PDB file of C-alpha atoms in Angstrom:
ATOM      1  CA  MET A   1      21.421 -31.814 -33.028  1.00  0.00           C
ATOM      2  CA  THR A   2      23.232 -34.051 -30.582  1.00  0.00           C
ATOM      3  CA  GLN A   3      26.981 -33.831 -30.577  1.00  0.00           C
ATOM      4  CA  LYS A   4      28.999 -36.904 -29.604  1.00  0.00           C
ATOM      5  CA  PHE A   5      32.376 -36.652 -27.975  1.00  0.00           C
ATOM      6  CA  THR A   6      34.941 -39.380 -28.299  1.00  0.00           C
ATOM      7  CA  THR A   7      37.406 -38.151 -25.723  1.00  0.00           C
ATOM      8  CA  ARG A   8      37.228 -36.453 -22.361  1.00  0.00           C
ATOM      9  CA  ALA A   9      39.388 -33.636 -23.760  1.00  0.00           C
ATOM     10  CA  GLU A  10      36.775 -32.904 -26.458  1.00  0.00           C
ATOM     11  CA  LEU A  11      34.039 -32.810 -23.814  1.00  0.00           C
ATOM     12  CA  GLU A  12      36.043 -30.483 -21.560  1.00  0.00           C
ATOM     13  CA  ALA A  13      36.840 -28.209 -24.520  1.00  0.00           C
ATOM     14  CA  HIS A  14      33.127 -28.073 -25.377  1.00  0.00           C
ATOM     15  CA  PHE A  15      32.201 -27.125 -21.803  1.00  0.00           C
ATOM     16  CA  ALA A  16      35.022 -24.565 -21.685  1.00  0.00           C
ATOM     17  CA  ALA A  17      33.709 -22.960 -24.878  1.00  0.00           C
ATOM     18  CA  ALA A  18      30.172 -22.871 -23.454  1.00  0.00           C
ATOM     19  CA  ALA A  19      31.226 -21.475 -20.053  1.00  0.00           C
ATOM     20  CA  PRO A  20      30.892 -17.786 -21.080  1.00  0.00           C
ATOM     21  CA  LEU A  21      27.328 -18.472 -22.257  1.00  0.00           C
ATOM     22  CA  PHE A  22      26.451 -20.073 -18.922  1.00  0.00           C
ATOM     23  CA  GLU A  23      28.072 -17.164 -17.047  1.00  0.00           C
ATOM     24  CA  LYS A  24      26.100 -14.662 -19.133  1.00  0.00           C
ATOM     25  CA  MET A  25      22.882 -16.576 -18.490  1.00  0.00           C
ATOM     26  CA  GLU A  26      23.620 -16.699 -14.756  1.00  0.00           C
ATOM     27  CA  ALA A  27      24.388 -12.957 -14.721  1.00  0.00           C
ATOM     28  CA  GLN A  28      21.089 -12.217 -16.469  1.00  0.00           C
ATOM     29  CA  THR A  29      19.227 -14.458 -14.057  1.00  0.00           C
ATOM     30  CA  GLN A  30      20.882 -12.704 -11.105  1.00  0.00           C
ATOM     31  CA  GLU A  31      20.005  -9.271 -12.545  1.00  0.00           C
ATOM     32  CA  GLU A  32      16.408 -10.378 -12.834  1.00  0.00           C
ATOM     33  CA  ARG A  33      16.403 -11.702  -9.248  1.00  0.00           C
ATOM     34  CA  ASP A  34      17.932  -8.431  -8.047  1.00  0.00           C
ATOM     35  CA  ARG A  35      15.250  -6.421  -9.866  1.00  0.00           C
ATOM     36  CA  TRP A  36      12.473  -8.497  -8.280  1.00  0.00           C
ATOM     37  CA  GLN A  37      14.152  -8.279  -4.866  1.00  0.00           C
ATOM     38  CA  ALA A  38      14.337  -4.490  -5.202  1.00  0.00           C
ATOM     39  CA  GLU A  39      10.591  -4.494  -5.779  1.00  0.00           C
ATOM     40  CA  LEU A  40      10.022  -6.547  -2.621  1.00  0.00           C
ATOM     41  CA  ASP A  41      12.303  -4.203  -0.679  1.00  0.00           C
ATOM     42  CA  MET A  42      10.332  -1.205  -1.955  1.00  0.00           C
ATOM     43  CA  LEU A  43       7.055  -2.745  -0.762  1.00  0.00           C
ATOM     44  CA  LYS A  44       8.530  -3.372   2.680  1.00  0.00           C
ATOM     45  CA  ARG A  45      10.000   0.137   2.818  1.00  0.00           C
ATOM     46  CA  ARG A  46       6.646   1.710   1.950  1.00  0.00           C
ATOM     47  CA  THR A  47       5.089   0.184   5.063  1.00  0.00           C
ATOM     48  CA  GLU A  48       7.217   2.652   7.022  1.00  0.00           C
ATOM     49  CA  THR A  49       7.601   5.570   4.619  1.00  0.00           C
ATOM     50  CA  ALA A  50       4.269   5.936   2.766  1.00  0.00           C
ATOM     51  CA  TYR A  51       2.278   8.819   4.181  1.00  0.00           C
ATOM     52  CA  ASP A  52      -0.250  11.484   3.345  1.00  0.00           C
ATOM     53  CA  THR A  53      -0.797  14.825   5.003  1.00  0.00           C
ATOM     54  CA  ILE A  54      -3.893  16.169   6.650  1.00  0.00           C
ATOM     55  CA  ASP A  55      -4.636  19.824   7.139  1.00  0.00           C
ATOM     56  CA  LEU A  56      -5.232  20.759  10.757  1.00  0.00           C
ATOM     57  CA  GLY A  57      -6.197  24.268   9.697  1.00  0.00           C
ATOM     58  CA  GLY A  58      -4.230  27.466   9.481  1.00  0.00           C
ATOM     59  CA  GLY A  59      -1.731  25.847   7.118  1.00  0.00           C
ATOM     60  CA  ASN A  60      -0.649  23.307   9.738  1.00  0.00           C
ATOM     61  CA  MET A  61      -0.089  19.935   8.117  1.00  0.00           C
ATOM     62  CA  LEU A  62       0.433  16.595   9.808  1.00  0.00           C
ATOM     63  CA  ALA A  63       1.691  13.368   8.216  1.00  0.00           C
ATOM     64  CA  ILE A  64      -0.332  10.196   8.639  1.00  0.00           C
ATOM     65  CA  ARG A  65       0.688   6.734   7.536  1.00  0.00           C
ATOM     66  CA  THR A  66      -0.879   5.168   4.466  1.00  0.00           C
ATOM     67  CA  GLY A  67       1.203   1.997   4.144  1.00  0.00           C
ATOM     68  CA  LEU A  68       0.015  -0.050   7.082  1.00  0.00           C
ATOM     69  CA  THR A  69       0.441  -3.805   6.806  1.00  0.00           C
ATOM     70  CA  ALA A  70      -2.424  -6.270   7.204  1.00  0.00           C
ATOM     71  CA  PRO A  71      -1.396  -7.109  10.806  1.00  0.00           C
ATOM     72  CA  GLN A  72      -1.222  -3.394  11.643  1.00  0.00           C
ATOM     73  CA  LEU A  73      -4.689  -2.809  10.198  1.00  0.00           C
ATOM     74  CA  GLU A  74      -5.971  -5.773  12.196  1.00  0.00           C
ATOM     75  CA  GLU A  75      -4.425  -4.240  15.311  1.00  0.00           C
ATOM     76  CA  LEU A  76      -6.213  -0.956  14.572  1.00  0.00           C
ATOM     77  CA  GLN A  77      -9.483  -2.863  14.219  1.00  0.00           C
ATOM     78  CA  GLU A  78      -8.835  -4.604  17.531  1.00  0.00           C
ATOM     79  CA  LEU A  79      -8.158  -1.237  19.172  1.00  0.00           C
ATOM     80  CA  ALA A  80     -11.451   0.102  17.789  1.00  0.00           C
ATOM     81  CA  LYS A  81     -13.309  -2.967  19.118  1.00  0.00           C
ATOM     82  CA  MET A  82     -11.563  -2.622  22.464  1.00  0.00           C
ATOM     83  CA  ARG A  83     -12.519   1.056  22.655  1.00  0.00           C
ATOM     84  CA  ALA A  84     -16.164   0.173  22.003  1.00  0.00           C
ATOM     85  CA  THR A  85     -16.217  -2.359  24.851  1.00  0.00           C
ATOM     86  CA  LEU A  86     -14.474  -0.214  27.463  1.00  0.00           C
ATOM     87  CA  ASP A  87     -16.348   1.368  30.325  1.00  0.00           C
ATOM     88  CA  PRO A  88     -16.908   5.003  29.267  1.00  0.00           C
ATOM     89  CA  THR A  89     -15.945   6.131  32.773  1.00  0.00           C
ATOM     90  CA  ASP A  90     -12.536   4.410  32.608  1.00  0.00           C
ATOM     91  CA  LEU A  91     -10.708   7.390  31.154  1.00  0.00           C
ATOM     92  CA  ASP A  92      -7.243   5.916  31.660  1.00  0.00           C
ATOM     93  CA  ALA A  93      -8.086   2.854  29.562  1.00  0.00           C
ATOM     94  CA  LEU A  94      -9.763   4.988  26.892  1.00  0.00           C
ATOM     95  CA  ASP A  95      -6.731   7.287  26.791  1.00  0.00           C
ATOM     96  CA  GLU A  96      -4.365   4.327  26.453  1.00  0.00           C
ATOM     97  CA  VAL A  97      -6.278   2.972  23.448  1.00  0.00           C
ATOM     98  CA  THR A  98      -6.244   6.451  21.924  1.00  0.00           C
ATOM     99  CA  TYR A  99      -2.471   6.803  22.421  1.00  0.00           C
ATOM    100  CA  MET A 100      -1.893   3.428  20.786  1.00  0.00           C
ATOM    101  CA  THR A 101      -4.126   4.407  17.853  1.00  0.00           C
ATOM    102  CA  LEU A 102      -2.400   7.772  17.442  1.00  0.00           C
ATOM    103  CA  HIS A 103       0.994   6.098  17.452  1.00  0.00           C
ATOM    104  CA  MET A 104      -0.104   3.694  14.701  1.00  0.00           C
ATOM    105  CA  VAL A 105      -1.522   6.360  12.373  1.00  0.00           C
ATOM    106  CA  ALA A 106       1.175   9.014  12.912  1.00  0.00           C
ATOM    107  CA  ALA A 107       3.898   9.007  10.259  1.00  0.00           C
ATOM    108  CA  ASN A 108       6.282  10.875  12.552  1.00  0.00           C
ATOM    109  CA  PRO A 109       8.322   8.207  14.373  1.00  0.00           C
ATOM    110  CA  LEU A 110       8.756  10.549  17.344  1.00  0.00           C
ATOM    111  CA  LEU A 111       5.011  10.504  18.012  1.00  0.00           C
ATOM    112  CA  THR A 112       4.914   7.345  20.083  1.00  0.00           C
ATOM    113  CA  ARG A 113       2.324   6.075  22.520  1.00  0.00           C
ATOM    114  CA  ASP A 114       4.585   7.198  25.363  1.00  0.00           C
ATOM    115  CA  TRP A 115       5.016  10.659  23.827  1.00  0.00           C
ATOM    116  CA  PHE A 116       1.248  11.146  23.593  1.00  0.00           C
ATOM    117  CA  ARG A 117       0.822   9.910  27.169  1.00  0.00           C
ATOM    118  CA  GLU A 118       3.634  12.060  28.608  1.00  0.00           C
ATOM    119  CA  HIS A 119       2.879  15.244  26.631  1.00  0.00           C
ATOM    120  CA  LYS A 120      -0.866  15.640  27.044  1.00  0.00           C
ATOM    121  CA  ALA A 121      -0.426  19.393  27.462  1.00  0.00           C
ATOM    122  CA  ASP A 122       1.598  19.721  24.237  1.00  0.00           C
ATOM    123  CA  TYR A 123      -1.125  18.973  21.679  1.00  0.00           C
ATOM    124  CA  ALA A 124      -4.781  19.806  21.200  1.00  0.00           C
ATOM    125  CA  VAL A 125      -7.254  16.994  21.727  1.00  0.00           C
ATOM    126  CA  LEU A 126      -9.034  18.065  18.539  1.00  0.00           C
ATOM    127  CA  ASP A 127      -5.778  17.667  16.592  1.00  0.00           C
ATOM    128  CA  ALA A 128      -5.463  14.124  17.919  1.00  0.00           C
ATOM    129  CA  VAL A 129      -9.047  13.429  16.890  1.00  0.00           C
ATOM    130  CA  GLU A 130      -8.305  14.963  13.486  1.00  0.00           C
ATOM    131  CA  MET A 131      -5.325  12.623  13.081  1.00  0.00           C
ATOM    132  CA  ILE A 132      -7.439   9.546  13.671  1.00  0.00           C
ATOM    133  CA  THR A 133     -10.418  10.674  11.595  1.00  0.00           C
ATOM    134  CA  GLY A 134      -8.085  11.944   8.845  1.00  0.00           C
ATOM    135  CA  PHE A 135      -6.445   8.524   8.688  1.00  0.00           C
ATOM    136  CA  TYR A 136      -9.790   6.771   8.237  1.00  0.00           C
ATOM    137  CA  GLU A 137     -11.057   9.411   5.791  1.00  0.00           C
ATOM    138  CA  ARG A 138      -7.970   8.920   3.596  1.00  0.00           C
ATOM    139  CA  ARG A 139      -8.518   5.151   3.614  1.00  0.00           C
ATOM    140  CA  VAL A 140     -12.143   5.593   2.532  1.00  0.00           C
ATOM    141  CA  GLU A 141     -11.166   8.150  -0.140  1.00  0.00           C
ATOM    142  CA  ARG A 142      -8.566   5.767  -1.584  1.00  0.00           C
ATOM    143  CA  GLN A 143     -11.021   2.870  -1.595  1.00  0.00           C
ATOM    144  CA  ARG A 144     -13.642   4.993  -3.362  1.00  0.00           C
ATOM    145  CA  GLU A 145     -11.063   6.106  -5.930  1.00  0.00           C
ATOM    146  CA  ARG A 146     -10.102   2.473  -6.519  1.00  0.00           C
ATOM    147  CA  PHE A 147     -13.765   1.540  -6.987  1.00  0.00           C
ATOM    148  CA  ARG A 148     -14.245   4.435  -9.438  1.00  0.00           C
ATOM    149  CA  ARG A 149     -11.241   3.282 -11.489  1.00  0.00           C
ATOM    150  CA  ILE A 150     -12.507  -0.314 -11.509  1.00  0.00           C
ATOM    151  CA  ALA A 151     -15.998   0.821 -12.505  1.00  0.00           C
ATOM    152  CA  ALA A 152     -14.534   2.909 -15.328  1.00  0.00           C
ATOM    153  CA  LEU A 153     -12.575  -0.090 -16.578  1.00  0.00           C
ATOM    154  CA  THR A 154     -15.492  -2.498 -16.414  1.00  0.00           C
ATOM    155  CA  SER A 155     -17.954  -0.089 -18.052  1.00  0.00           C
ATOM    156  CA  PHE A 156     -15.839   0.207 -21.208  1.00  0.00           C
ATOM    157  CA  ARG A 157     -17.583  -1.506 -24.114  1.00  0.00           C
ATOM    158  CA  PRO A 158     -15.736  -1.573 -27.409  1.00  0.00           C
ATOM    159  CA  GLU A 159     -17.782  -1.218 -30.568  1.00  0.00           C
ATOM    160  CA  PRO A 160     -18.219  -4.526 -32.361  1.00  0.00           C
ATOM    161  CA  ALA A 161     -16.237  -4.863 -35.584  1.00  0.00           C
ATOM    162  CA  GLY A 162     -18.066  -3.311 -38.538  1.00  0.00           C
ATOM    163  CA  ALA A 163     -20.490  -1.344 -36.397  1.00  0.00           C
ATOM    164  CA  GLU A 164     -21.695   1.782 -38.119  1.00  0.00           C
ATOM    165  CA  ALA A 165     -22.922   4.948 -36.497  1.00  0.00           C
ATOM    166  CA  ARG A 166     -26.687   4.937 -36.480  1.00  0.00           C
ATOM    167  CA  GLU A 167     -29.077   7.720 -35.767  1.00  0.00           C
ATOM    168  CA  LEU A 168     -31.461   7.073 -32.954  1.00  0.00           C
ATOM    169  CA  PRO A 169     -35.083   8.027 -33.413  1.00  0.00           C
ATOM    170  CA  ALA A 170     -36.191  11.163 -31.610  1.00  0.00           C
ATOM    171  CA  LEU A 171     -37.945  10.579 -28.333  1.00  0.00           C
ATOM    172  CA  HIS A 172     -40.945  12.877 -28.313  1.00  0.00           C
ATOM    173  CA  GLY A 173     -41.570  14.587 -25.045  1.00  0.00           C
ATOM    174  CA  VAL A 174     -38.095  13.878 -23.646  1.00  0.00           C
ATOM    175  CA  PRO A 175     -36.200  17.083 -22.799  1.00  0.00           C
ATOM    176  CA  GLY A 176     -33.138  17.554 -24.993  1.00  0.00           C
ATOM    177  CA  SER A 177     -34.415  15.339 -27.775  1.00  0.00           C
ATOM    178  CA  PRO A 178     -35.298  16.784 -31.225  1.00  0.00           C
TER     179      PRO A 178
END
């Protein structure tokens, strides 16, 4: 229903009466925006804080990152390609690629490329290898788990309405059949 106002005072009174409704609507809209922004912030935060642990043996655990961004994963792929093209006798270049890779997969912010370079005597080479392989193993495990969940969802077939349980005829000669 359209309401007609004959004076400016009536119009202003109408808007004044409606103001609390507009304020409430704006507050609800802002709450919704804040909730969605919090979700975005969480996704950004997880790129730095999401990690998993790998067992180095003897109860020694090491945190590896699991929330790498697309550009970071691309950088890891580039490092892997670079490693494959390097001269196997150029140990300094191979080491540098390894330090960069270790820095990217390590969840500990103190484990930087420079730290790995400057503290070669402070960690076992096999532990460094375990960090890198553990990172890739976790990625593969998560992808396989995702595929299993998707396969489980897509293999679900509901019974058609009105379907009755039917006995299947015995298959003679098939183990486990009557």
